[in-house]
């Protein structure tokens, strides 16, 4: 039994929906679970509708709602036979009437989450009905009946496992089960969601809950590449990665468009392989992510732009304890994550990728010493087998960058990653020289 998640690009039009349906129809009839994202344009439009309602402009919201409804009515006419299209039209209108009804009340985060959830709910209905018309016994398993987060906004895995099993048993045997990614309920039983990349996370949680043989993430890309394709023309798809290597790459940029970092942990803990597949090349093996890794090999290079470096220099650090904790608490108080960190006896350097509270953070850090800030920086990371007994690889990586100004180096937090902070203007040159040296 497998879990197959299809991203927004694979269902972006009637043509794409038909192609995806034909692909899943060829799967063995063993009750695989299909997880669907919303069509991207739908998600953007629903966000905008909610924004109008927050601004107390119901007319603007209704105009957008009417436009989106028209697109979906056109979609079902293009997908279905005349009889099925008439049935679907009634259902689509009913769902959009529910969206319009939300503009009549006081608009809060609760109503916003209800509106945002409609993208996945609409598509799962349309997709399952199309499969049914193809003669496939497809049944919808509503994510809002089993997918839940607790008071700490963490996935309630015990609840998910038990309730998903109950839902499947209640629905009965099917060739395929269709469910929604991204959406869930919170600890108060309100409609909620997992945020960006939520459909990947949903897929991993479902895969872990049913102890799937494999989790497949389908998009219109050829898995993870060993370098940035836009800069390095010689970049090639990577056939196999370990969970740790994939986590590094998805976080630092290479692969984040087809695999969100949140997907890695549930699959890793359940020891379920994740395969990244290209909808246009279904015969390809894609990129397989598992516990296995290739010894003595550099797998890929990734780069993350939009980085800001902050350096705190203070004589108070010398022989002092608790200094690093106090500095960390400042970033925590502003809910700002740190990407890289290096220390010396008299200074700390950190990087962040979110400048929303930069001024406040810098102001607070000045209590500890002299603070300098550098923007427009890039983190370049090299991922593979970089264990300390794998002698020579670290030197090879550093030597490749001998002509590139390097502001920070981080190694040892993970034996699958060595990271460098450079100026963004040097990114292209750095990726090219690393590619020549390592591949």
Short mmCIF file of C-alpha atoms in Angstrom, two decimals:
data_model
loop_
_atom_site.label_atom_id
_atom_site.label_comp_id
_atom_site.label_asym_id
_atom_site.label_seq_id
_atom_site.Cartn_x
_atom_site.Cartn_y
_atom_site.Cartn_z
CA UNK A 1 0.00 0.00 0.00
CA UNK A 2 1.39 3.39 -1.04
CA UNK A 3 0.65 7.04 -0.38
CA UNK A 4 0.88 9.27 -3.45
CA UNK A 5 0.78 13.04 -3.06
CA UNK A 6 0.12 15.16 -6.14
CA UNK A 7 1.23 18.77 -6.01
CA UNK A 8 -0.65 21.77 -7.38
CA UNK A 9 1.19 21.71 -10.71
CA UNK A 10 -0.05 18.18 -11.45
CA UNK A 11 -3.72 19.23 -11.19
CA UNK A 12 -3.48 22.79 -12.53
CA UNK A 13 -5.97 22.32 -15.40
CA UNK A 14 -8.53 19.88 -16.79
CA UNK A 15 -5.80 18.40 -19.01
CA UNK A 16 -3.49 17.88 -16.03
CA UNK A 17 -6.26 16.39 -13.91
CA UNK A 18 -7.03 13.89 -16.70
CA UNK A 19 -3.36 12.94 -17.03
CA UNK A 20 -3.01 12.45 -13.27
CA UNK A 21 -6.22 10.42 -13.12
CA UNK A 22 -5.03 8.17 -15.93
CA UNK A 23 -1.76 7.62 -14.07
CA UNK A 24 -3.38 6.62 -10.78
CA UNK A 25 -5.96 4.49 -12.60
CA UNK A 26 -3.11 2.24 -13.75
CA UNK A 27 -1.97 1.55 -10.19
CA UNK A 28 -2.57 -1.90 -8.68
CA UNK A 29 -6.01 -2.07 -7.07
CA UNK A 30 -4.69 -2.33 -3.52
CA UNK A 31 -6.28 0.66 -1.79
CA UNK A 32 -3.51 3.22 -2.31
CA UNK A 33 -4.15 6.63 -0.78
CA UNK A 34 -4.03 9.72 -3.01
CA UNK A 35 -3.28 13.03 -1.24
CA UNK A 36 -4.19 16.18 -3.17
CA UNK A 37 -3.00 19.74 -2.88
CA UNK A 38 -5.22 22.59 -4.04
CA UNK A 39 -4.72 24.16 -7.43
CA UNK A 40 -2.22 26.98 -6.76
CA UNK A 41 -4.31 29.74 -8.34
CA UNK A 42 -7.23 28.63 -6.17
CA UNK A 43 -5.17 28.93 -2.98
CA UNK A 44 -3.98 32.41 -3.97
CA UNK A 45 -7.53 33.50 -4.77
CA UNK A 46 -8.93 32.14 -1.48
CA UNK A 47 -6.18 34.00 0.40
CA UNK A 48 -7.22 37.20 -1.37
CA UNK A 49 -10.91 36.62 -0.60
CA UNK A 50 -10.05 36.26 3.08
CA UNK A 51 -7.96 39.43 2.91
CA UNK A 52 -10.90 41.41 1.50
CA UNK A 53 -13.11 40.14 4.31
CA UNK A 54 -10.54 41.15 6.93
CA UNK A 55 -10.61 44.62 5.38
CA UNK A 56 -14.43 44.65 5.64
CA UNK A 57 -14.89 44.71 1.87
CA UNK A 58 -17.48 41.95 1.25
CA UNK A 59 -18.18 43.23 -2.28
CA UNK A 60 -14.55 42.69 -3.29
CA UNK A 61 -14.65 39.21 -1.73
CA UNK A 62 -17.88 38.30 -3.54
CA UNK A 63 -16.51 39.47 -6.88
CA UNK A 64 -13.47 37.21 -6.49
CA UNK A 65 -15.67 34.35 -5.27
CA UNK A 66 -17.86 34.67 -8.37
CA UNK A 67 -14.81 34.62 -10.64
CA UNK A 68 -13.37 31.54 -8.94
CA UNK A 69 -16.74 29.77 -9.05
CA UNK A 70 -16.97 30.40 -12.79
CA UNK A 71 -13.55 28.80 -13.29
CA UNK A 72 -14.62 25.67 -11.43
CA UNK A 73 -17.91 25.42 -13.33
CA UNK A 74 -15.94 25.62 -16.57
CA UNK A 75 -13.54 22.99 -15.24
CA UNK A 76 -16.25 20.42 -14.52
CA UNK A 77 -17.86 21.01 -17.90
CA UNK A 78 -14.52 20.27 -19.53
CA UNK A 79 -13.89 17.17 -17.40
CA UNK A 80 -17.22 15.35 -17.18
CA UNK A 81 -19.96 13.98 -19.36
CA UNK A 82 -23.06 16.19 -19.63
CA UNK A 83 -24.99 14.30 -16.92
CA UNK A 84 -22.07 14.21 -14.47
CA UNK A 85 -21.30 17.89 -15.18
CA UNK A 86 -24.86 18.82 -14.18
CA UNK A 87 -24.48 16.97 -10.86
CA UNK A 88 -21.08 18.54 -10.21
CA UNK A 89 -22.39 22.02 -11.05
CA UNK A 90 -24.98 21.74 -8.27
CA UNK A 91 -22.30 20.66 -5.78
CA UNK A 92 -19.84 23.37 -6.83
CA UNK A 93 -22.49 26.10 -6.46
CA UNK A 94 -23.39 24.79 -3.01
CA UNK A 95 -19.77 24.98 -1.86
CA UNK A 96 -19.31 28.52 -3.16
CA UNK A 97 -22.54 29.60 -1.47
CA UNK A 98 -20.94 28.46 1.78
CA UNK A 99 -17.95 30.74 1.09
CA UNK A 100 -20.28 33.67 0.40
CA UNK A 101 -22.12 33.00 3.65
CA UNK A 102 -18.92 33.59 5.63
CA UNK A 103 -18.87 37.24 4.50
CA UNK A 104 -22.07 37.94 6.43
CA UNK A 105 -20.59 37.36 9.89
CA UNK A 106 -17.74 38.82 11.89
CA UNK A 107 -14.61 37.63 10.11
CA UNK A 108 -11.93 35.98 12.25
CA UNK A 109 -9.06 33.55 11.86
CA UNK A 110 -11.58 30.71 12.21
CA UNK A 111 -13.52 31.85 9.11
CA UNK A 112 -10.27 32.43 7.24
CA UNK A 113 -9.15 28.83 7.84
CA UNK A 114 -12.54 27.57 6.62
CA UNK A 115 -12.18 29.54 3.39
CA UNK A 116 -8.57 28.44 2.80
CA UNK A 117 -9.57 24.77 3.24
CA UNK A 118 -11.99 24.92 0.31
CA UNK A 119 -9.21 24.52 -2.28
CA UNK A 120 -8.35 20.99 -1.17
CA UNK A 121 -12.00 20.08 -0.53
CA UNK A 122 -13.07 21.19 -4.01
CA UNK A 123 -10.30 19.36 -5.80
CA UNK A 124 -10.72 16.08 -3.91
CA UNK A 125 -14.41 16.08 -4.83
CA UNK A 126 -13.75 16.83 -8.51
CA UNK A 127 -10.90 14.32 -8.79
CA UNK A 128 -12.76 11.45 -7.10
CA UNK A 129 -15.84 12.02 -9.26
CA UNK A 130 -13.72 11.98 -12.41
CA UNK A 131 -12.15 8.67 -11.35
CA UNK A 132 -15.61 7.26 -10.66
CA UNK A 133 -16.72 8.22 -14.17
CA UNK A 134 -13.65 6.38 -15.46
CA UNK A 135 -14.91 3.25 -13.76
CA UNK A 136 -12.47 3.40 -10.82
CA UNK A 137 -13.91 2.71 -7.39
CA UNK A 138 -12.54 5.81 -5.65
CA UNK A 139 -13.76 6.99 -2.26
CA UNK A 140 -13.01 10.20 -0.39
CA UNK A 141 -11.59 9.93 3.13
CA UNK A 142 -12.17 13.43 4.61
CA UNK A 143 -8.95 14.73 6.16
CA UNK A 144 -10.97 16.79 8.61
CA UNK A 145 -12.22 13.54 10.16
CA UNK A 146 -8.78 12.16 11.04
CA UNK A 147 -6.03 14.78 10.62
CA UNK A 148 -5.47 16.71 13.86
CA UNK A 149 -2.95 18.88 15.70
CA UNK A 150 -2.65 19.25 19.47
CA UNK A 151 -2.43 22.37 21.67
CA UNK A 152 1.25 22.72 20.78
CA UNK A 153 0.32 22.69 17.06
CA UNK A 154 2.08 19.35 16.66
CA UNK A 155 0.51 16.48 14.74
CA UNK A 156 -1.49 14.18 17.02
CA UNK A 157 -0.09 10.98 15.52
CA UNK A 158 -1.99 8.63 17.86
CA UNK A 159 -5.31 10.24 16.92
CA UNK A 160 -4.42 10.29 13.22
CA UNK A 161 -3.56 6.59 13.14
CA UNK A 162 -6.67 5.41 14.98
CA UNK A 163 -9.16 7.72 13.27
CA UNK A 164 -7.78 7.11 9.77
CA UNK A 165 -8.20 3.36 10.29
CA UNK A 166 -11.78 3.94 11.49
CA UNK A 167 -12.60 6.11 8.49
CA UNK A 168 -11.27 3.58 5.99
CA UNK A 169 -13.18 0.79 7.69
CA UNK A 170 -16.35 2.92 7.70
CA UNK A 171 -16.03 3.83 4.01
CA UNK A 172 -15.31 0.27 2.93
CA UNK A 173 -13.07 -1.29 0.34
CA UNK A 174 -12.03 0.83 -2.65
CA UNK A 175 -9.55 0.77 -5.52
CA UNK A 176 -8.25 4.17 -4.39
CA UNK A 177 -8.81 6.40 -1.40
CA UNK A 178 -8.72 10.17 -2.00
CA UNK A 179 -7.96 12.65 0.76
CA UNK A 180 -6.86 16.24 1.21
CA UNK A 181 -3.39 17.42 2.12
CA UNK A 182 -2.62 20.59 4.09
CA UNK A 183 -5.88 20.84 6.08
CA UNK A 184 -6.58 19.49 9.56
CA UNK A 185 -8.42 20.26 12.78
CA UNK A 186 -6.83 21.81 15.84
CA UNK A 187 -7.14 20.83 19.50
CA UNK A 188 -10.44 22.75 19.71
CA UNK A 189 -11.85 20.86 16.70
CA UNK A 190 -11.70 23.96 14.51
CA UNK A 191 -10.60 23.79 10.87
CA UNK A 192 -6.88 24.54 10.66
CA UNK A 193 -3.91 23.74 8.42
CA UNK A 194 -0.24 22.77 8.46
CA UNK A 195 0.97 25.89 6.64
CA UNK A 196 3.38 26.02 3.74
CA UNK A 197 4.37 22.55 2.54
CA UNK A 198 1.47 21.11 4.50
CA UNK A 199 0.45 18.60 1.84
CA UNK A 200 3.89 16.96 1.95
CA UNK A 201 3.59 16.78 5.73
CA UNK A 202 0.09 15.30 5.51
CA UNK A 203 1.39 12.63 3.14
CA UNK A 204 4.19 11.66 5.49
CA UNK A 205 1.82 11.50 8.47
CA UNK A 206 -0.62 9.33 6.52
CA UNK A 207 2.19 7.08 5.30
CA UNK A 208 3.39 6.60 8.88
CA UNK A 209 -0.16 5.98 10.12
CA UNK A 210 -0.88 3.16 7.66
CA UNK A 211 2.73 1.86 7.64
CA UNK A 212 2.89 2.39 3.88
CA UNK A 213 5.39 0.63 1.65
CA UNK A 214 6.36 3.97 0.10
CA UNK A 215 5.41 7.63 0.05
CA UNK A 216 5.54 9.22 -3.41
CA UNK A 217 5.64 12.98 -3.99
CA UNK A 218 4.60 13.80 -7.57
CA UNK A 219 5.38 17.13 -9.23
CA UNK A 220 6.49 18.39 -12.64
CA UNK A 221 10.18 18.26 -11.70
CA UNK A 222 12.84 15.54 -12.02
CA UNK A 223 13.47 14.93 -8.34
CA UNK A 224 16.38 16.60 -6.54
CA UNK A 225 19.35 17.79 -8.60
CA UNK A 226 22.97 17.80 -7.50
CA UNK A 227 23.24 21.55 -8.15
CA UNK A 228 21.22 24.61 -9.15
CA UNK A 229 19.97 23.90 -12.68
CA UNK A 230 19.50 27.60 -13.44
CA UNK A 231 23.21 28.26 -12.85
CA UNK A 232 24.99 24.97 -13.55
CA UNK A 233 23.86 23.44 -16.86
CA UNK A 234 25.67 20.17 -16.04
CA UNK A 235 23.46 19.58 -12.97
CA UNK A 236 21.96 16.08 -12.86
CA UNK A 237 19.13 14.39 -10.92
CA UNK A 238 20.20 12.48 -7.80
CA UNK A 239 19.03 8.85 -7.78
CA UNK A 240 19.33 8.18 -4.03
CA UNK A 241 19.65 10.16 -0.81
CA UNK A 242 19.48 9.45 2.90
CA UNK A 243 16.81 11.16 5.00
CA UNK A 244 19.46 13.37 6.61
CA UNK A 245 20.89 14.42 3.25
CA UNK A 246 17.43 15.16 1.84
CA UNK A 247 16.53 17.23 4.90
CA UNK A 248 19.64 19.37 4.43
CA UNK A 249 18.96 19.91 0.73
CA UNK A 250 15.27 20.69 1.06
CA UNK A 251 15.96 23.22 3.81
CA UNK A 252 18.82 24.96 2.05
CA UNK A 253 17.03 25.29 -1.27
CA UNK A 254 17.79 22.32 -3.52
CA UNK A 255 14.53 20.38 -3.62
CA UNK A 256 12.34 22.69 -1.54
CA UNK A 257 9.98 23.15 -4.49
CA UNK A 258 9.21 19.43 -4.61
CA UNK A 259 9.77 18.28 -1.04
CA UNK A 260 9.11 20.30 2.09
CA UNK A 261 11.47 19.67 5.06
CA UNK A 262 8.54 18.77 7.33
CA UNK A 263 7.92 15.66 5.21
CA UNK A 264 11.22 14.09 6.20
CA UNK A 265 10.83 13.44 9.94
CA UNK A 266 7.59 11.37 10.02
CA UNK A 267 8.86 9.19 7.17
CA UNK A 268 12.28 8.80 8.77
CA UNK A 269 10.86 7.83 12.17
CA UNK A 270 8.55 5.28 10.54
CA UNK A 271 11.36 4.09 8.22
CA UNK A 272 9.20 4.56 5.13
CA UNK A 273 11.03 5.47 1.91
CA UNK A 274 9.99 8.66 0.09
CA UNK A 275 10.24 8.79 -3.70
CA UNK A 276 10.14 12.05 -5.67
CA UNK A 277 8.47 11.51 -9.03
CA UNK A 278 7.96 13.54 -12.22
CA UNK A 279 4.40 13.51 -13.58
CA UNK A 280 5.78 13.95 -17.13
CA UNK A 281 8.14 10.96 -16.80
CA UNK A 282 6.23 8.38 -14.74
CA UNK A 283 8.51 5.61 -16.00
CA UNK A 284 11.51 7.26 -14.33
CA UNK A 285 12.69 6.00 -10.92
CA UNK A 286 12.91 9.57 -9.57
CA UNK A 287 14.86 10.32 -6.38
CA UNK A 288 14.58 7.72 -3.61
CA UNK A 289 15.01 8.93 -0.02
CA UNK A 290 15.57 6.32 2.68
CA UNK A 291 17.81 5.39 5.62
CA UNK A 292 20.47 4.21 3.18
CA UNK A 293 23.28 6.49 2.00
CA UNK A 294 26.24 6.10 -0.34
CA UNK A 295 29.56 6.08 1.59
CA UNK A 296 32.43 8.32 0.53
CA UNK A 297 30.33 10.38 -1.87
CA UNK A 298 29.30 14.01 -2.23
CA UNK A 299 25.69 13.98 -3.39
CA UNK A 300 24.69 17.58 -4.04
CA UNK A 301 25.22 21.29 -3.56
CA UNK A 302 22.52 23.76 -2.52
CA UNK A 303 22.29 27.48 -1.93
CA UNK A 304 19.95 29.62 0.15
CA UNK A 305 19.63 33.33 -0.62
CA UNK A 306 18.18 36.17 1.44
CA UNK A 307 20.48 35.56 4.40
CA UNK A 308 21.47 38.19 6.96
CA UNK A 309 24.59 37.72 9.08
CA UNK A 310 24.79 39.18 12.61
CA UNK A 311 28.05 39.29 14.57
CA UNK A 312 28.19 40.02 18.30
CA UNK A 313 31.68 40.81 19.62
CA UNK A 314 32.12 41.13 23.38
CA UNK A 315 34.90 40.76 25.94
CA UNK A 316 32.19 39.62 28.36
CA UNK A 317 32.20 36.23 26.62
CA UNK A 318 35.70 35.39 27.79
CA UNK A 319 35.47 32.60 30.39
CA UNK A 320 31.76 33.46 30.93
CA UNK A 321 28.99 30.91 31.13
CA UNK A 322 25.39 31.45 30.00
CA UNK A 323 26.35 34.05 27.37
CA UNK A 324 25.23 31.96 24.39
CA UNK A 325 21.94 31.14 26.13
CA UNK A 326 21.16 34.82 26.72
CA UNK A 327 21.88 35.66 23.09
CA UNK A 328 19.70 32.76 21.90
CA UNK A 329 16.82 33.93 24.08
CA UNK A 330 16.69 37.21 22.16
CA UNK A 331 16.14 35.41 18.84
CA UNK A 332 13.60 33.15 20.52
CA UNK A 333 11.66 36.10 21.92
CA UNK A 334 11.14 37.40 18.37
CA UNK A 335 10.41 33.91 16.98
CA UNK A 336 13.32 34.20 14.59
CA UNK A 337 15.16 31.01 13.63
CA UNK A 338 18.94 30.87 13.33
CA UNK A 339 20.39 29.01 10.32
CA UNK A 340 24.11 28.99 11.05
CA UNK A 341 26.11 29.76 14.18
CA UNK A 342 29.84 29.97 14.86
CA UNK A 343 31.59 31.05 18.03
CA UNK A 344 34.98 32.18 19.28
CA UNK A 345 36.16 33.21 22.75
CA UNK A 346 35.07 36.82 22.18
CA UNK A 347 32.33 36.64 19.55
CA UNK A 348 29.31 34.91 18.08
CA UNK A 349 28.21 34.99 14.44
CA UNK A 350 24.74 33.86 13.42
CA UNK A 351 22.63 33.97 10.27
CA UNK A 352 18.88 34.44 9.86
CA UNK A 353 16.59 34.34 6.83
CA UNK A 354 13.82 36.50 8.28
CA UNK A 355 14.46 40.21 8.80
CA UNK A 356 11.01 41.07 10.15
CA UNK A 357 12.35 41.86 13.64
CA UNK A 358 15.95 42.61 12.67
CA UNK A 359 16.01 46.14 14.14
CA UNK A 360 14.60 44.97 17.49
CA UNK A 361 16.99 42.00 17.63
CA UNK A 362 20.02 44.18 16.92
CA UNK A 363 18.90 46.73 19.51
CA UNK A 364 18.60 44.04 22.19
CA UNK A 365 21.92 42.41 21.24
CA UNK A 366 23.74 45.71 21.82
CA UNK A 367 23.41 45.01 25.55
CA UNK A 368 26.09 42.34 25.12
CA UNK A 369 28.62 44.01 22.85
CA UNK A 370 29.37 45.46 19.44
CA UNK A 371 26.89 44.28 16.79
CA UNK A 372 27.51 44.31 13.04
CA UNK A 373 25.02 43.28 10.34
CA UNK A 374 25.62 42.12 6.76
CA UNK A 375 22.71 41.62 4.38
CA UNK A 376 22.50 40.08 0.89
CA UNK A 377 24.36 36.96 1.93
CA UNK A 378 23.98 33.36 0.71
CA UNK A 379 24.54 30.03 2.44
CA UNK A 380 26.09 27.39 0.21
CA UNK A 381 26.02 23.86 1.56
CA UNK A 382 27.68 20.68 0.32
CA UNK A 383 25.79 17.50 1.21
CA UNK A 384 26.91 13.89 1.26
CA UNK A 385 29.05 11.55 3.34
CA UNK A 386 31.20 14.02 5.28
CA UNK A 387 31.98 11.92 8.37
CA UNK A 388 35.22 12.86 10.10
CA UNK A 389 36.84 9.56 9.09
CA UNK A 390 36.13 10.31 5.44
CA UNK A 391 39.46 12.10 5.11
CA UNK A 392 40.01 14.59 2.30
CA UNK A 393 36.51 15.67 1.33
CA UNK A 394 36.46 18.65 3.69
CA UNK A 395 39.78 19.92 2.34
CA UNK A 396 38.57 19.41 -1.24
CA UNK A 397 35.48 21.51 -0.58
CA UNK A 398 37.41 24.30 1.12
CA UNK A 399 40.08 24.33 -1.58
CA UNK A 400 37.44 24.73 -4.30
CA UNK A 401 36.43 28.04 -2.73
CA UNK A 402 39.95 29.42 -2.43
CA UNK A 403 39.08 32.38 -4.72
CA UNK A 404 35.71 33.09 -3.06
CA UNK A 405 35.47 35.35 0.03
CA UNK A 406 33.96 33.21 2.82
CA UNK A 407 32.43 34.90 5.89
CA UNK A 408 31.50 31.81 7.95
CA UNK A 409 32.05 28.04 7.86
CA UNK A 410 29.87 25.52 9.71
CA UNK A 411 30.75 21.84 10.04
CA UNK A 412 30.18 19.18 12.67
CA UNK A 413 26.54 19.78 13.52
CA UNK A 414 25.82 17.19 10.85
CA UNK A 415 28.22 14.79 9.17
CA UNK A 416 26.16 15.19 6.01
CA UNK A 417 26.64 18.92 5.52
CA UNK A 418 29.34 21.56 5.43
CA UNK A 419 28.04 25.12 4.96
CA UNK A 420 29.67 28.37 3.87
CA UNK A 421 28.37 31.92 4.14
CA UNK A 422 29.30 34.05 1.14
CA UNK A 423 28.16 37.31 -0.44
CA UNK A 424 25.24 36.73 -2.79
CA UNK A 425 27.14 38.29 -5.67
CA UNK A 426 29.61 35.38 -5.46
CA UNK A 427 26.95 32.65 -5.48
CA UNK A 428 27.15 31.78 -9.18
CA UNK A 429 30.94 31.53 -9.15
CA UNK A 430 30.88 29.41 -5.98
CA UNK A 431 28.37 26.91 -7.36
CA UNK A 432 30.32 26.52 -10.57
CA UNK A 433 33.73 25.96 -8.96
CA UNK A 434 32.25 23.49 -6.46
CA UNK A 435 30.58 21.60 -9.30
CA UNK A 436 33.87 21.38 -11.21
CA UNK A 437 35.79 20.27 -8.14
CA UNK A 438 33.33 17.78 -6.66
CA UNK A 439 31.59 16.26 -9.68
#
